[in-house]
PDB file of C-alpha atoms in Angstrom:
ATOM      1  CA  UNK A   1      91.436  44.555  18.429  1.00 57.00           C
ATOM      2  CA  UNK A   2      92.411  43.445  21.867  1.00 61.00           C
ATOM      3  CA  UNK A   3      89.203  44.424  23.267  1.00 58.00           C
ATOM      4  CA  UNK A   4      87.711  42.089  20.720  1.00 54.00           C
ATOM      5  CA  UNK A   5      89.501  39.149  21.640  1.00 55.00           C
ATOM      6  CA  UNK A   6      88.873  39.140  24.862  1.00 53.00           C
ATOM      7  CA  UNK A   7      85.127  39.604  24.363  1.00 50.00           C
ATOM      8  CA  UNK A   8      85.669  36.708  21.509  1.00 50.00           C
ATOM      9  CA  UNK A   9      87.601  34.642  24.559  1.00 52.00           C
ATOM     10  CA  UNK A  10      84.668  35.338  27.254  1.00 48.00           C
ATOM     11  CA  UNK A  11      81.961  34.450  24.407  1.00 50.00           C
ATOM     12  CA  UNK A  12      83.892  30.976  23.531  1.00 47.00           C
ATOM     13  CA  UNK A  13      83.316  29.812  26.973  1.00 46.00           C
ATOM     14  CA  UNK A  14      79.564  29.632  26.321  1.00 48.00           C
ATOM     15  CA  UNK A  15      79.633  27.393  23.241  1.00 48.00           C
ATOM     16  CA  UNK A  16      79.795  23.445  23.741  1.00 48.00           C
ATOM     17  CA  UNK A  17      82.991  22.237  23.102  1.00 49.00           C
ATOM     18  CA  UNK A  18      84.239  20.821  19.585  1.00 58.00           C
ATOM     19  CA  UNK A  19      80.537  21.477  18.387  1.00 79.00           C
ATOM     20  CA  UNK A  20      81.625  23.579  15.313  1.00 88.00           C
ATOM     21  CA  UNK A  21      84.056  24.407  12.607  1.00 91.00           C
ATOM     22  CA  UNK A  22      84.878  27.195  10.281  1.00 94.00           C
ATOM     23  CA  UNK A  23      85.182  25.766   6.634  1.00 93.00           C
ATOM     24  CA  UNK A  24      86.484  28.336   3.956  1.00 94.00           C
ATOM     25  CA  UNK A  25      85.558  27.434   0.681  1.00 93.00           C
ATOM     26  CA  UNK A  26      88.711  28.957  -1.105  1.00 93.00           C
ATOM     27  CA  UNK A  27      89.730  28.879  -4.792  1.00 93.00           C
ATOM     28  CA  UNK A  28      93.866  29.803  -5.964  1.00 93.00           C
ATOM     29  CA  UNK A  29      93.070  32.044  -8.359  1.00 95.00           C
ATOM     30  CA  UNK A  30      91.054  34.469  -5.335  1.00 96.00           C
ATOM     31  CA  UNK A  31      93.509  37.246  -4.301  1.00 97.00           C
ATOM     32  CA  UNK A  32      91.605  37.684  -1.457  1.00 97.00           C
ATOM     33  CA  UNK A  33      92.290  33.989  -0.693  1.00 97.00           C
ATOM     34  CA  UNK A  34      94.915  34.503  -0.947  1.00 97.00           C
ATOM     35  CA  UNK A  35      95.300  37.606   1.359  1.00 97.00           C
ATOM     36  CA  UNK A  36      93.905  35.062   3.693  1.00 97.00           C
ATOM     37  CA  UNK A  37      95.926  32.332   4.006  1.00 96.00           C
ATOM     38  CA  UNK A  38      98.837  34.979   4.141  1.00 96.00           C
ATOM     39  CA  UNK A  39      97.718  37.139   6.893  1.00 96.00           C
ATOM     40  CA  UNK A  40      95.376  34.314   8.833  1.00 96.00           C
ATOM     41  CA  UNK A  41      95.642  30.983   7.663  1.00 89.00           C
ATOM     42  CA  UNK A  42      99.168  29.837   9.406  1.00 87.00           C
ATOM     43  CA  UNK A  43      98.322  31.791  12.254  1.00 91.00           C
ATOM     44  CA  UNK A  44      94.578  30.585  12.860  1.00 93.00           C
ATOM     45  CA  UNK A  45      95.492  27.058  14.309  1.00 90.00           C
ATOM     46  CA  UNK A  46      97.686  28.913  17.262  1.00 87.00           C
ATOM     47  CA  UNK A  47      94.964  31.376  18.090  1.00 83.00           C
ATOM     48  CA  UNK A  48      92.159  31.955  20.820  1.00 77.00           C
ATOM     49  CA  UNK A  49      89.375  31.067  17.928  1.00 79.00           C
ATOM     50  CA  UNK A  50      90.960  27.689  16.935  1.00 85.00           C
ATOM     51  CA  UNK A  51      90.009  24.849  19.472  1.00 81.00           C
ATOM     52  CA  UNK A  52      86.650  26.088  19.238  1.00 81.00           C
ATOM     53  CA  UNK A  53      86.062  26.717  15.756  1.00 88.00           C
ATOM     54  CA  UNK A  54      89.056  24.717  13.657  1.00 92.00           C
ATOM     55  CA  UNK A  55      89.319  26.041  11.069  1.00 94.00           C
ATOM     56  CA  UNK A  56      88.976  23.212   7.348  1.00 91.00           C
ATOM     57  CA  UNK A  57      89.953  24.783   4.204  1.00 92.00           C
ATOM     58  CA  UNK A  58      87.984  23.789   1.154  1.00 89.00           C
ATOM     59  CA  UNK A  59      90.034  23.937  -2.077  1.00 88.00           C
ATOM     60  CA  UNK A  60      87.528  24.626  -4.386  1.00 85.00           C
ATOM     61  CA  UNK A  61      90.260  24.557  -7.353  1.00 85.00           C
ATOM     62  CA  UNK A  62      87.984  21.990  -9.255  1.00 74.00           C
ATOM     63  CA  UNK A  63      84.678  21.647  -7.907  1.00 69.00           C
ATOM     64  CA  UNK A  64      82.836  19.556  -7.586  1.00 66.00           C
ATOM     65  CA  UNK A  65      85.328  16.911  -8.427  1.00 66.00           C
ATOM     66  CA  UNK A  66      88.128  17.064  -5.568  1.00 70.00           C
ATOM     67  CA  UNK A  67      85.987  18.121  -2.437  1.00 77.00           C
ATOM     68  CA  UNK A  68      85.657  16.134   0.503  1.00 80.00           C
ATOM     69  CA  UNK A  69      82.662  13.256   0.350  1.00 83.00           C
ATOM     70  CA  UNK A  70      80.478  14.310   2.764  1.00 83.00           C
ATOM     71  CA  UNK A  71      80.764  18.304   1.617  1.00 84.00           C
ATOM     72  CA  UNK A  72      79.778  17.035  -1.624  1.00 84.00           C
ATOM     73  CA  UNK A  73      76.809  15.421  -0.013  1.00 87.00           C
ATOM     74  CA  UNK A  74      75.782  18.116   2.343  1.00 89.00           C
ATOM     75  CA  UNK A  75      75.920  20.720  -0.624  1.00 87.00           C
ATOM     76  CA  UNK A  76      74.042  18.574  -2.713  1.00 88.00           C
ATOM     77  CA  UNK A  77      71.113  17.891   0.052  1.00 91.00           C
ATOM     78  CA  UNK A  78      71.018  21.751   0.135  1.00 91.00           C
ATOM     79  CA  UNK A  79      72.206  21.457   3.762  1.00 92.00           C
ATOM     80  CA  UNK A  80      75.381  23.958   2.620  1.00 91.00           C
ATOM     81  CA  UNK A  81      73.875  26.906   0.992  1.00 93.00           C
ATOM     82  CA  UNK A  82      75.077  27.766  -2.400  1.00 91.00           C
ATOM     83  CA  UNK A  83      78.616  29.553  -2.637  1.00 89.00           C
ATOM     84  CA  UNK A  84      78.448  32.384  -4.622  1.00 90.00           C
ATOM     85  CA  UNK A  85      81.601  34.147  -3.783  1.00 91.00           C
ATOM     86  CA  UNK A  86      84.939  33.277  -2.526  1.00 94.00           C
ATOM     87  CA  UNK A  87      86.058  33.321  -0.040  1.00 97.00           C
ATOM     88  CA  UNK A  88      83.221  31.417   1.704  1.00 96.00           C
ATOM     89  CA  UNK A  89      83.994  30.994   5.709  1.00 96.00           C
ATOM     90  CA  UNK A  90      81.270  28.685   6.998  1.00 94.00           C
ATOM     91  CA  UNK A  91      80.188  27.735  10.713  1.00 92.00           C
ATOM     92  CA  UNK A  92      79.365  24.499  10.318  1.00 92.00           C
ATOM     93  CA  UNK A  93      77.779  22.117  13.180  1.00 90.00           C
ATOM     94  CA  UNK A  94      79.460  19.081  13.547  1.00 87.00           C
ATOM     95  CA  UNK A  95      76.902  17.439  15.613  1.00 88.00           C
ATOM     96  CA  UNK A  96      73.842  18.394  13.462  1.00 89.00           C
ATOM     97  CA  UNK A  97      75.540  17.932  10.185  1.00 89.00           C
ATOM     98  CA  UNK A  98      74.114  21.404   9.847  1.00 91.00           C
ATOM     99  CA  UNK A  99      75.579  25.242   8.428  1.00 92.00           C
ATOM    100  CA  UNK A 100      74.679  27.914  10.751  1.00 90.00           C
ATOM    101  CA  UNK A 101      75.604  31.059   9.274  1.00 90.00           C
ATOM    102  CA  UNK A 102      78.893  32.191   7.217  1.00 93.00           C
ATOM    103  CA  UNK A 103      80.774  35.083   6.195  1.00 93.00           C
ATOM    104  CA  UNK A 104      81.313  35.695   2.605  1.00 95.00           C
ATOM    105  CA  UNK A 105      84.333  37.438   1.309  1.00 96.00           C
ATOM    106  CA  UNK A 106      87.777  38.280   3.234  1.00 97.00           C
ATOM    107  CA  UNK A 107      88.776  42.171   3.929  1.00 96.00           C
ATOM    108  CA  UNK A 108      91.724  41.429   6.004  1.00 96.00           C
ATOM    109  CA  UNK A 109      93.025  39.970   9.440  1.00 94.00           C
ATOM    110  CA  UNK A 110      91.035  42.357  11.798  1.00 93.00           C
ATOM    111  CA  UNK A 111      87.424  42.414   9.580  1.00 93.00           C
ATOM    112  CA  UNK A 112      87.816  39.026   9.723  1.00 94.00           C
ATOM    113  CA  UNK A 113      88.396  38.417  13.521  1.00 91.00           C
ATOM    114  CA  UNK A 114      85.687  41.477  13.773  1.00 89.00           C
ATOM    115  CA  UNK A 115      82.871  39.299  11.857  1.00 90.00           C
ATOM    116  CA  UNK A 116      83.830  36.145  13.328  1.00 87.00           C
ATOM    117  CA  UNK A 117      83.439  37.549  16.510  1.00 85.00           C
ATOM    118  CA  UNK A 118      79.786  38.751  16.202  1.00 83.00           C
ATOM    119  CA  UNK A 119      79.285  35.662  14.381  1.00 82.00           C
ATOM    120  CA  UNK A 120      79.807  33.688  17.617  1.00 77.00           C
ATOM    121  CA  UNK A 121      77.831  35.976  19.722  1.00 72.00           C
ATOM    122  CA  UNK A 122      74.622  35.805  17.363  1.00 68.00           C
ATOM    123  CA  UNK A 123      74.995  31.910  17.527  1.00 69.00           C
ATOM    124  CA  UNK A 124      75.768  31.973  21.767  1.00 63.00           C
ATOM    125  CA  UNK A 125      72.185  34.064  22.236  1.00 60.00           C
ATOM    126  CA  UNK A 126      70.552  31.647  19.842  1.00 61.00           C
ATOM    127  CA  UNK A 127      71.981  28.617  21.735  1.00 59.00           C
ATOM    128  CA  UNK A 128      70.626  30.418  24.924  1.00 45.00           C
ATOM    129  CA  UNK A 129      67.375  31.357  23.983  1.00 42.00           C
ATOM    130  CA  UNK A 130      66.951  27.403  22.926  1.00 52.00           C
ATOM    131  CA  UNK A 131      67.963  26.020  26.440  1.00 45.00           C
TER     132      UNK A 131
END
């Protein structure tokens, strides 16, 4: 795990700054939710992965009536891919208005820091094969 951080740490320093965020689309009745917010979710905002990728839980408790506005909208446009599973974490691009990729599902604290790592390093060779 600590050899993933660091590789996680050395891979945030190529992605602009404040470009993305990691939206979980979450519903209370999803044990592994759940598992998440117990094992990650108080913890996220103090780690490594956090000023890069802030993390914006999505309570999906009654869809499509209490989501944010422009979630709604980006969902509708088909600019957010259909959820089909929770939980839903999704790498959003705040400056394109765009998704880039996500990671469906939740098998605990070290998967999770595992996926989102090669997450970012798929989107940091795509960002440096456009330049």
């Amino acid at each position: 795990m600590k050899f993933i951080t660091i590789l996680f740490t050395l891979l945030i320093l190529a992605l602009p700054v404040k470009a993305y965020e990691l939206l979980m689309f979450s519903v209370s009745s999803c044990g592994f939710c759940t598992a998440f917010h117990n094992e990650v979710g108080d913890t996220y905002k103090d780690s490594e992965y956090a000023e890069n990728f802030p993390l914006i839980i999505i309570n999906a408790d009654d869809f499509p009536l209490h989501i944010p506005e422009w979630f709604a909208d980006a969902y509708k446009k088909g600019i957010i891919k259909p959820i089909r599973g929770t939980p839903t974490f999704i790498i959003w691009d705040e400056k394109k208005k765009v998704e880039i990729d996500r990671l469906v599902g939740y098998n605990g604290k070290e998967w999770f820091y595992i996926r989102l790592a090669y997450q970012t390093f798929d989107l940091i060779n795509t960002n440096n094969m456009e330049k």
